[in-house]
Coordinates of C-alpha atoms and ligand atoms in Angstrom, one line a residue:
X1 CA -8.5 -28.1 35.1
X2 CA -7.5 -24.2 34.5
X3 CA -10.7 -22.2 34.0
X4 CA -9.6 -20.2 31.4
X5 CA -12.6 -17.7 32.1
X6 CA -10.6 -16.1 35.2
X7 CA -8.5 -14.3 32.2
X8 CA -8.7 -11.0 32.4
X9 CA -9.5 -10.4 28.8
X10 CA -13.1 -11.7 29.8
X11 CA -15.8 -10.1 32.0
X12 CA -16.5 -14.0 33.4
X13 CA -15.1 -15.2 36.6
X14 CA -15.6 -17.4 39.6
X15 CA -16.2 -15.0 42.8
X16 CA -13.8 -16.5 45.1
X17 CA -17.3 -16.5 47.6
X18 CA -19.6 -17.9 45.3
X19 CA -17.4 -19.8 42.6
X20 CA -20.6 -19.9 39.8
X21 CA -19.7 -18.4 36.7
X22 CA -20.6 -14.4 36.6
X23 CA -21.0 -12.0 34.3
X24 CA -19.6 -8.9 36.5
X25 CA -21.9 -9.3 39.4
X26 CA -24.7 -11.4 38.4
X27 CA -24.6 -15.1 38.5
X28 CA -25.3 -17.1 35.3
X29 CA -27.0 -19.8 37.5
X30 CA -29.3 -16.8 38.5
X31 CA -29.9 -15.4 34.8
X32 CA -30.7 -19.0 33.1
X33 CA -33.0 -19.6 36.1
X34 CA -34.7 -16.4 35.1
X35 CA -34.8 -16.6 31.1
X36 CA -34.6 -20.0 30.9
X37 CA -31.7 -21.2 28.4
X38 CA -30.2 -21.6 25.7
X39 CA -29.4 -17.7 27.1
X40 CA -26.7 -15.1 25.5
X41 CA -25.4 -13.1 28.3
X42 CA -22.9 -9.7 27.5
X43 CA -21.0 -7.2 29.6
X44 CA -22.1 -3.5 28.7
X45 CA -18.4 -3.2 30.7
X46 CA -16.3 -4.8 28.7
X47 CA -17.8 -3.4 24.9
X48 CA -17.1 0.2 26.3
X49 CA -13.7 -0.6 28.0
X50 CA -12.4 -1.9 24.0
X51 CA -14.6 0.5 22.8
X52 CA -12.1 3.5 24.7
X53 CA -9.4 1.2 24.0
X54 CA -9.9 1.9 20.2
X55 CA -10.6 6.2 21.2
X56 CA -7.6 6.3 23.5
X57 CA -5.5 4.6 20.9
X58 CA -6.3 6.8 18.3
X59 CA -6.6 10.0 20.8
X60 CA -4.0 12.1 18.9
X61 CA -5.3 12.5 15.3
X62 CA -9.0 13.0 14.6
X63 CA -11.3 9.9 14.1
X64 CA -14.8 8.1 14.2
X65 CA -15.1 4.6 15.2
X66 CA -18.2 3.0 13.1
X67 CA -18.3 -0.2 14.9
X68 CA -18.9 -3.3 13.0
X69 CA -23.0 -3.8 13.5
X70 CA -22.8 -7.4 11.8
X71 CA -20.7 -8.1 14.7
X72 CA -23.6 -7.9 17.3
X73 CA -26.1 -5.8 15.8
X74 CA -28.5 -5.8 19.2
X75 CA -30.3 -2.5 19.4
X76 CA -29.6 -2.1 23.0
X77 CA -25.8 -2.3 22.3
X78 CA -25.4 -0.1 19.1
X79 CA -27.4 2.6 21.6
X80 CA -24.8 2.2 24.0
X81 CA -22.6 2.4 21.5
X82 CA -23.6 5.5 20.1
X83 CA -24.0 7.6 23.3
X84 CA -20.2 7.2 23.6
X85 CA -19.7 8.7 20.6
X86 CA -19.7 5.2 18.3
X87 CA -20.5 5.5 14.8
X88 CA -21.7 2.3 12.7
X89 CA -20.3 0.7 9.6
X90 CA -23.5 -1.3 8.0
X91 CA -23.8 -3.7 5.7
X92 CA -27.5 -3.5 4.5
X93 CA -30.8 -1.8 5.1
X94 CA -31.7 -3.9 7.3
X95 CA -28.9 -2.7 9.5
X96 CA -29.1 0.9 8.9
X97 CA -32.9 0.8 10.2
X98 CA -31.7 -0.8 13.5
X99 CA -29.4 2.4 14.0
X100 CA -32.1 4.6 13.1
X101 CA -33.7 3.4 16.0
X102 CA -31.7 2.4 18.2
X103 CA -29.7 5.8 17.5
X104 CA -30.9 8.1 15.1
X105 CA -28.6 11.1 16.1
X106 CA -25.5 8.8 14.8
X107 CA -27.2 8.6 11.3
X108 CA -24.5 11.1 9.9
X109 CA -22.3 9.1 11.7
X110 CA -22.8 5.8 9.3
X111 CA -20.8 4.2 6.8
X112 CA -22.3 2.2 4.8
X113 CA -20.8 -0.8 3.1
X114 CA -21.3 -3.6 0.8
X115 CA -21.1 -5.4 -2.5
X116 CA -24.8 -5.3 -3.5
X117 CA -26.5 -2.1 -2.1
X118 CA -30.1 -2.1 -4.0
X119 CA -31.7 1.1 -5.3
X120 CA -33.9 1.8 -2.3
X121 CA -30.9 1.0 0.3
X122 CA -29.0 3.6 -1.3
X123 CA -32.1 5.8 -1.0
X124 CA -33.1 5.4 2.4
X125 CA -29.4 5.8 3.3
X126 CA -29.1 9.1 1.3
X127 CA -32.2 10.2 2.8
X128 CA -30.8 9.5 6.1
X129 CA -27.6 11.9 5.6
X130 CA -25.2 8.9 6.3
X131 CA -21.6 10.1 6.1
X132 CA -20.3 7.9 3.4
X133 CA -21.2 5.1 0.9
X134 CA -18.1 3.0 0.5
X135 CA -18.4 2.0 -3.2
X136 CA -17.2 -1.3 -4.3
X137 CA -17.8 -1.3 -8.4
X138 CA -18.1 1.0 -11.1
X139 CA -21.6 0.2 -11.6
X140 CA -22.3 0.7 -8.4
X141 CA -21.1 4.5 -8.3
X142 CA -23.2 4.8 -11.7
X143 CA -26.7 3.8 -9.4
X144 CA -25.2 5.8 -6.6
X145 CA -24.9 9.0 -8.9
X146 CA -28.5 8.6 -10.2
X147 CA -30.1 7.9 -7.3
X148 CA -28.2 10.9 -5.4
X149 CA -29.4 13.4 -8.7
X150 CA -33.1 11.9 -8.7
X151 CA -33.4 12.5 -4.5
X152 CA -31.5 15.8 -4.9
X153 CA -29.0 14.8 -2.5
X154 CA -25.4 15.1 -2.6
X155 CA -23.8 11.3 -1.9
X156 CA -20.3 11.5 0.0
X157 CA -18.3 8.2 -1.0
X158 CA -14.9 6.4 -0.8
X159 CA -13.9 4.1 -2.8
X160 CA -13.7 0.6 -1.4
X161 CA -10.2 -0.6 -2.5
X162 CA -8.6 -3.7 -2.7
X163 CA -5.2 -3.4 -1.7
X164 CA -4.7 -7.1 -2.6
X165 CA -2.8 -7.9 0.6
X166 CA -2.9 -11.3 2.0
X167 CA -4.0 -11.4 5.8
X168 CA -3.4 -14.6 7.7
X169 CA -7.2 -15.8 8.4
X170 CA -9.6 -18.6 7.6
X171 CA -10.4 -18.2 4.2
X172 CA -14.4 -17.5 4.1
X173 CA -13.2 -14.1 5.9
X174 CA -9.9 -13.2 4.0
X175 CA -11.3 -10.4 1.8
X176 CA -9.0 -8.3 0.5
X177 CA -6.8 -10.4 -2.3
X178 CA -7.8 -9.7 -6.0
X179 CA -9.8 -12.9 -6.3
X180 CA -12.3 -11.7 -3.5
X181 CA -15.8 -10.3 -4.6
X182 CA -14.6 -7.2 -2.3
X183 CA -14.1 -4.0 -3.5
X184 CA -12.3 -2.3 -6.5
X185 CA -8.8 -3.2 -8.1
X186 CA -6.3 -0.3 -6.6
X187 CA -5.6 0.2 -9.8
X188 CA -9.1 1.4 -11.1
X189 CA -9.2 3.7 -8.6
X190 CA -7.6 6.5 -9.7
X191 CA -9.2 6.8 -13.4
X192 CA -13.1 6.1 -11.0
X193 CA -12.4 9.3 -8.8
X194 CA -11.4 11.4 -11.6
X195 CA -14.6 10.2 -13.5
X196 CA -16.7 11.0 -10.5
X197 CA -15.0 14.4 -9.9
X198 CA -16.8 16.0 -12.7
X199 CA -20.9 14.8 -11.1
X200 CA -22.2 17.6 -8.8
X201 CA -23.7 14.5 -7.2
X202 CA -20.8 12.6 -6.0
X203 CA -18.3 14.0 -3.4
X204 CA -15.2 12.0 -3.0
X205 CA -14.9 12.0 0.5
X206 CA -13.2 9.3 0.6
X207 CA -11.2 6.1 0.1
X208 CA -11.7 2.5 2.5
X209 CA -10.5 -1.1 2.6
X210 CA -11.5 -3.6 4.9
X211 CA -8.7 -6.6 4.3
X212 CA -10.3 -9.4 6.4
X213 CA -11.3 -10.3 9.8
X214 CA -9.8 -12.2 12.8
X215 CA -6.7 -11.2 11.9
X216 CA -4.3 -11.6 14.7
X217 CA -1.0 -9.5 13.4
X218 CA -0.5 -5.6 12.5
X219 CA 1.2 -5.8 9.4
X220 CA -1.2 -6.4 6.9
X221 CA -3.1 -3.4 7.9
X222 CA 0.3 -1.8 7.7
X223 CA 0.4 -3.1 4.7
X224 CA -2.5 -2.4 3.3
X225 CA -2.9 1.2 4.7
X226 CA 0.7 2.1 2.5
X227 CA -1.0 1.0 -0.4
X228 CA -3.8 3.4 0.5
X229 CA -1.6 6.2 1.5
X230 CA 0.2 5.9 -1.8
X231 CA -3.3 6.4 -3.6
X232 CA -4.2 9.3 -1.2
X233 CA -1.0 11.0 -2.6
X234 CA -1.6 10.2 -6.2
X235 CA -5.0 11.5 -5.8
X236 CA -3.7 14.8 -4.3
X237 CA -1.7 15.3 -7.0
X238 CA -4.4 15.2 -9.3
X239 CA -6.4 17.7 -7.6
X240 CA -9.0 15.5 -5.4
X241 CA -8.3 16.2 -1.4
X242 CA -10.5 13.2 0.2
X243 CA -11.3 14.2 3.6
X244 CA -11.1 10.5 5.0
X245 CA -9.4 7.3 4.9
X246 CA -11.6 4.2 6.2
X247 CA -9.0 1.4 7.4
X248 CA -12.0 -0.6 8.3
X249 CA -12.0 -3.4 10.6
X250 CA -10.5 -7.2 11.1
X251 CA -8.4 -7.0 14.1
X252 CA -8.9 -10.5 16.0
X253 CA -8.9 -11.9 19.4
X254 CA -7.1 -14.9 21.3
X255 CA -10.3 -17.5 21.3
X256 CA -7.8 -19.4 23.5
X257 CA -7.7 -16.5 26.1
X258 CA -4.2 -17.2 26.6
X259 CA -2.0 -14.2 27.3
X260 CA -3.9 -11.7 25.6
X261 CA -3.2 -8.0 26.2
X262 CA -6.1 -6.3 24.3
X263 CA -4.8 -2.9 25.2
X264 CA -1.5 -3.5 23.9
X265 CA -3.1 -5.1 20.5
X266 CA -5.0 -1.8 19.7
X267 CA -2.1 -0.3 20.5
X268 CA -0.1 -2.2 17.9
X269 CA -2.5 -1.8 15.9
X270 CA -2.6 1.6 15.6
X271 CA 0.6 2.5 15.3
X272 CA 0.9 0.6 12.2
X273 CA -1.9 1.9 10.6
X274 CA -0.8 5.7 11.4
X275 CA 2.6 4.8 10.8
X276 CA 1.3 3.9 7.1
X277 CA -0.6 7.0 7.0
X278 CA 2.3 9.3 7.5
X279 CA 1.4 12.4 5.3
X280 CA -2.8 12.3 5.4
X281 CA -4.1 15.2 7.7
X282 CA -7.6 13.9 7.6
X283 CA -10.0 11.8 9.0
X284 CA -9.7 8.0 10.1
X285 CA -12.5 6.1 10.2
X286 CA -12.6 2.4 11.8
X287 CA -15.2 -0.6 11.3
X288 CA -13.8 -2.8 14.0
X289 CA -16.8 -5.1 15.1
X290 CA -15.4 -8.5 16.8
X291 CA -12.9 -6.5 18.9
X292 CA -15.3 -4.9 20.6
X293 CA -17.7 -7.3 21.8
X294 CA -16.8 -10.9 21.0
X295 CA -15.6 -11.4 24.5
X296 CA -18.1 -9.8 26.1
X297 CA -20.5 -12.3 25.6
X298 CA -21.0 -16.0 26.6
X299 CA -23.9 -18.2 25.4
X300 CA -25.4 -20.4 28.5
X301 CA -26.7 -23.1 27.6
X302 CA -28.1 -26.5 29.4
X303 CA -26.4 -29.6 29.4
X304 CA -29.3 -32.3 28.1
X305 CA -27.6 -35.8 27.8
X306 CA -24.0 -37.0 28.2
X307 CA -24.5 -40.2 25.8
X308 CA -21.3 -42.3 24.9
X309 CA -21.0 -44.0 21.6
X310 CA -18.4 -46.5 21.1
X311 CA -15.8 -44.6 22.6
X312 CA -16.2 -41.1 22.2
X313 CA -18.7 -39.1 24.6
X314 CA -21.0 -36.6 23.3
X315 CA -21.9 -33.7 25.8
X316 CA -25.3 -32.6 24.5
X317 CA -26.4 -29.1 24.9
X318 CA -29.9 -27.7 24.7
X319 CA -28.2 -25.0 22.6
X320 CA -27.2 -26.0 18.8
X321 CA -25.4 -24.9 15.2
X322 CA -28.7 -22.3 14.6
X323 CA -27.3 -20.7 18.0
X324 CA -24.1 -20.3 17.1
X325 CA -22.5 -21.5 14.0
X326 CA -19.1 -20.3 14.0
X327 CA -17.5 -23.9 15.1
X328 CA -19.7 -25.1 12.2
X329 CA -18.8 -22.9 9.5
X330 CA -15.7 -21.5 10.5
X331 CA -13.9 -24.8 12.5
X332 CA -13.7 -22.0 15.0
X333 CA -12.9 -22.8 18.7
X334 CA -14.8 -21.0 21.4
X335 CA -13.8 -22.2 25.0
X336 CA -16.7 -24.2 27.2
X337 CA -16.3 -23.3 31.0
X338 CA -18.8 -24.9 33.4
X339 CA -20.9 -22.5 35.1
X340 CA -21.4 -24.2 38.4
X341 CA -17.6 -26.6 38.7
X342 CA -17.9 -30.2 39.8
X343 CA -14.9 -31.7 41.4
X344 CA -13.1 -34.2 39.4
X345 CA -11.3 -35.0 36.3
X346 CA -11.5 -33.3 32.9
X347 CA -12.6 -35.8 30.0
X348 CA -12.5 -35.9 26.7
X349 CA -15.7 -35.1 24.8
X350 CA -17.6 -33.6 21.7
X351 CA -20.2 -31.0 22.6
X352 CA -22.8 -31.4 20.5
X353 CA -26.5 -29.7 19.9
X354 CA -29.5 -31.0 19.3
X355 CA -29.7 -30.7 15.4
X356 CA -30.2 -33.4 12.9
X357 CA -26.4 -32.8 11.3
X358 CA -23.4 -33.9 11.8
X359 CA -21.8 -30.5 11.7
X360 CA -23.6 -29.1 14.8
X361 CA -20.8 -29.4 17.2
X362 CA -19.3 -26.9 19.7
X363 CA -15.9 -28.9 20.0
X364 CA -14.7 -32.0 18.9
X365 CA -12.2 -33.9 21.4
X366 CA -12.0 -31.5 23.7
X367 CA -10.8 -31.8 27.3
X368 CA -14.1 -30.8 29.4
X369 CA -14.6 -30.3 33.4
X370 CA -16.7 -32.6 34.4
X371 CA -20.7 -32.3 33.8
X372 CA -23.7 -34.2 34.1
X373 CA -27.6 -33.9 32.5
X374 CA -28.9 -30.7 33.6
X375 CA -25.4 -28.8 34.5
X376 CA -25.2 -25.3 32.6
X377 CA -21.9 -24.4 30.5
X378 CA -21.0 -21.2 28.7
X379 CA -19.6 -21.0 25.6
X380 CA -17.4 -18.2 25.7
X381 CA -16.2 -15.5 23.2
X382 CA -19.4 -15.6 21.7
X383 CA -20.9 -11.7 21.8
X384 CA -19.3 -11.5 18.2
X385 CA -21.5 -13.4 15.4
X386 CA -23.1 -15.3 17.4
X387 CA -26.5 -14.3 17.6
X388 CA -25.9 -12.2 14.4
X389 CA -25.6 -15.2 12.7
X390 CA -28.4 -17.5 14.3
X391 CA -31.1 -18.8 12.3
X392 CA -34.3 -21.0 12.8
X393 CA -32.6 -23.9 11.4
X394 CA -34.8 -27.1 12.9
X395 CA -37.8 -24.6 14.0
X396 CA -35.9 -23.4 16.7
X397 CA -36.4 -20.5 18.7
X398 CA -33.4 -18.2 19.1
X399 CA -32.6 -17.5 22.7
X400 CA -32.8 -14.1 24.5
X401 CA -29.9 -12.1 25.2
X402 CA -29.0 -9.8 28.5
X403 CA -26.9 -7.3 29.0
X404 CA -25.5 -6.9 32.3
X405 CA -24.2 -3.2 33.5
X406 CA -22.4 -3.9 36.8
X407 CA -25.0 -5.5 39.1
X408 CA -27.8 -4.9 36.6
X409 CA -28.9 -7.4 34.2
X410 CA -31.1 -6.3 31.6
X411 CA -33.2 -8.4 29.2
X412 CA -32.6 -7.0 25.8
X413 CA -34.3 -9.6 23.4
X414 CA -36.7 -12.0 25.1
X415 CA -36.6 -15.7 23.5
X416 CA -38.9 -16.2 20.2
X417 CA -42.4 -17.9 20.8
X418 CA -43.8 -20.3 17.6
X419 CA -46.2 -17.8 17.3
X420 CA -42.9 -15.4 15.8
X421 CA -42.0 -17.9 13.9
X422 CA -44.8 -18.8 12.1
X423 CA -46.2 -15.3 12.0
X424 CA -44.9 -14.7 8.0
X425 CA -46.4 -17.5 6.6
X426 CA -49.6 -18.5 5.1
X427 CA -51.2 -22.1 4.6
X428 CA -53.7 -21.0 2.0
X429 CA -53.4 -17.7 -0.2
X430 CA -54.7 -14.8 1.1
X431 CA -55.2 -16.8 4.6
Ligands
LLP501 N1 -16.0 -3.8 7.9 C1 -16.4 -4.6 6.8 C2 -16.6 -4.0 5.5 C3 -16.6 -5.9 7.1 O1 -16.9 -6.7 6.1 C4 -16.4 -6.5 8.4 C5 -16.6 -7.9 8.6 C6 -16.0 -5.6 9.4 C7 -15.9 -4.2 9.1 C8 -15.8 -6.0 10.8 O2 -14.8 -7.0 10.9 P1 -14.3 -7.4 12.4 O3 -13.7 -6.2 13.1 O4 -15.5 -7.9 13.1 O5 -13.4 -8.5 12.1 N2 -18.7 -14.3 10.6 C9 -17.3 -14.3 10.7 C10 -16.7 -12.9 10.5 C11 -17.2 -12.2 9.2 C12 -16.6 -10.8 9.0 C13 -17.2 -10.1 7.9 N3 -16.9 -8.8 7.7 C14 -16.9 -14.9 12.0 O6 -17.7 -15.3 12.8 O7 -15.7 -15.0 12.3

């Protein structure tokens, strides 16, 4: 069988020496020996080599990347980020506290958006001096105006936009057709900016659109980025300069590895959303999140059984759905790679967790190199909402995550204890 992690597009390989899975230098067997698994394991190398990819790409006009922090939101990586020069797109509070600590000098480098921001989100945000609230209703520009006069601070926005462009993608992450919760019709936002010109508390800085995620082709951001041009013009027009255009993020990744060129897909990128942009002087600001670090990371986890019923085999793994749910949620593939390679013949199995449902699977009929009980495999392709999106489903405690810098492997979250868990809660009131 092909071991699709030698591809390029992924820090993991097979030294020819020592053919265990690595991360760069450091051996997976070594790190789950250490930490124990189910274990997330990312390459500080590859987030900053797509991280440049995105700079270098965009190298000839002036522009802030605000990575994605739903993506990956570890604090060790959005400080990494950030002492490149990163900037963050949040989505919450919650979010915009982990990049006051993990980097408060990119605070007025933060975007901030979101369907639902609450009164003391916007708050702590305008106290913070982010650079711009992306606005996605009328009522939510009202409670941004009257929080920004009560605190005495100015609020910078853009108008979140939707362009209503379809973008090829599963459908719980298409986002920017009319019927999506997401942003404001296009054709609102002309009369909104004009309304907001006249408030001392509201600057329109600017105007963003974020279309979907995992989206594989350029055009729709093409697309999309016309439609946003041809409101930039309007607006000019009628007297309001904005000072940036936010074409946020969605670009997507091969999960199959294949013949990726990641280089050559920002590049693509790019050009079609400058192309679009013909005409606007100012800033560009991006919000690409899975780019940059979904293939970075692996999750390591422990084979427990093989157990055949009927005739299917079920591979099961000491890590489950509450680990990673995209193959759950999403029907999303992620490839499995052993970490240590048997000789013999691939078989056909379903890799499964240890969760009371039916829909905690990794892969369903899927051609696997050999394995037995207590063998380690590494999901791949999973530094992008994968821990993000883990939970405690089953009173489970979420694994620990590393980040390996060349030969160095760092622990960046150690594994939850029950005491973490049931810390919050109380069996008696007051008790
Ligand atoms: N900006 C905004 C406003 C967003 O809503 C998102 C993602 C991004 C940027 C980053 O998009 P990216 O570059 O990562 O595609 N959990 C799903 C993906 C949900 C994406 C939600 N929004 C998954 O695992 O595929």
């Amino acid at each position: 069988m092909k071991l699709i992690a030698h591809s390029p597009v992924r820090p993991f390989h097979y030294p020819q020496e020592n053919p265990v899975l690595h991360c760069g230098k450091v051996s997976l067997e070594t790190l789950a020996r250490r930490h124990g698994t189910p274990l997330y394991v990312y390459s500080a190398d590859q987030i900053l080599e797509r991280f440049r990819l995105f700079q270098q790409a965009f190298a000839g006009r002036d522009h802030l990347i605000c990575y994605a922090v739903k993506a990956n939101s570890a604090l060790a990586i959005l400080k990494l980020l950030a002492s490149h020069g990163a900037g963050f797109d949040i989505v919450s509070g919650g979010e915009l506290e982990r990049v006051l600590v993990a980097a408060p000098q990119a605070a007025g480098r933060v975007v901030f958006s979101g369907v639902g921001k609450t009164a003391a989100e916007i708050d702590r945000a305008l106290e913070a001096g982010i650079l711009e609230f992306n606005v996605e209703s009328e009522t939510e520009l009202e409670l941004l105006a009257d929080r920004a006069r009560k605190l005495k601070h100015v609020a910078r926005f853009a108008l979140r936009v939707n362009p209503d462009v379809f973008a090829e993608t599963h459908p719980y992450i298409s986002t920017g057709l009319r019927e999506h919760k997401f942003g404001i019709d296009i054709r609102q936002a002309l009369r909104l900016y004009q309304g907001a010109a006249g408030n001392r508390w509201l600057q329109p800085h600017g105007v963003s659109v974020h279309i979907g995620s995992q989206i594989r082709s350029a055009d729709p951001f093409g697309a999309a980025m016309e439609r946003v041009n041809k409101l930039v013009r309007q607006l000019n027009s009628s007297g309001i300069v904005l000072k940036a255009v936010d074409a946020g993020g969605g670009l997507g990744i091969d999960y199959r590895g294949g013949s990726f060129d990641p280089a050559a897909k920002v590049r693509e990128y790019a050009a079609a959303v400058q192309a679009a942009l013909e005409g606007f002087e100012g800033r560009l600001l991006l919000e690409p999140g899975r780019f940059i670090v979904a293939q970075a990371g692996a999750l390591v986890t422990r084979v427990l059984h093989v157990k055949r019923n009927g005739n299917k085999t079920f591979v099961v793994t000491d890590a489950a759905m509450n680990d990673l749910i995209r193959p759950a949620l999403y029907q999303a593939h992620h490839e499995i790679v052993p970490v240590t390679p048997r000789p013999g013949r691939a078989h056909t199995v379903d890799v499964v967790g240890p969760v009371c449902e039916s829909g905690d699977f990794f892969a369903r009929d899927r051609k696997l190199a050999p394995v037995q009980p207590g063998d380690l495999v590494a999901l791949l392709d999973a530094g992008a909402y994968g821990m993000a999106q883990s939970s405690n489903y089953n009173t489970r405690m979420r694994p620990p995550e590393i980040l390996v810098e060349g030969s160095r492997a760092r622990l960046i979250r150690r594994r939850e204890t029950i005491a973490d868990l049931l810390a919050p809660e109380m069996l008696a009131e007051g008790r």
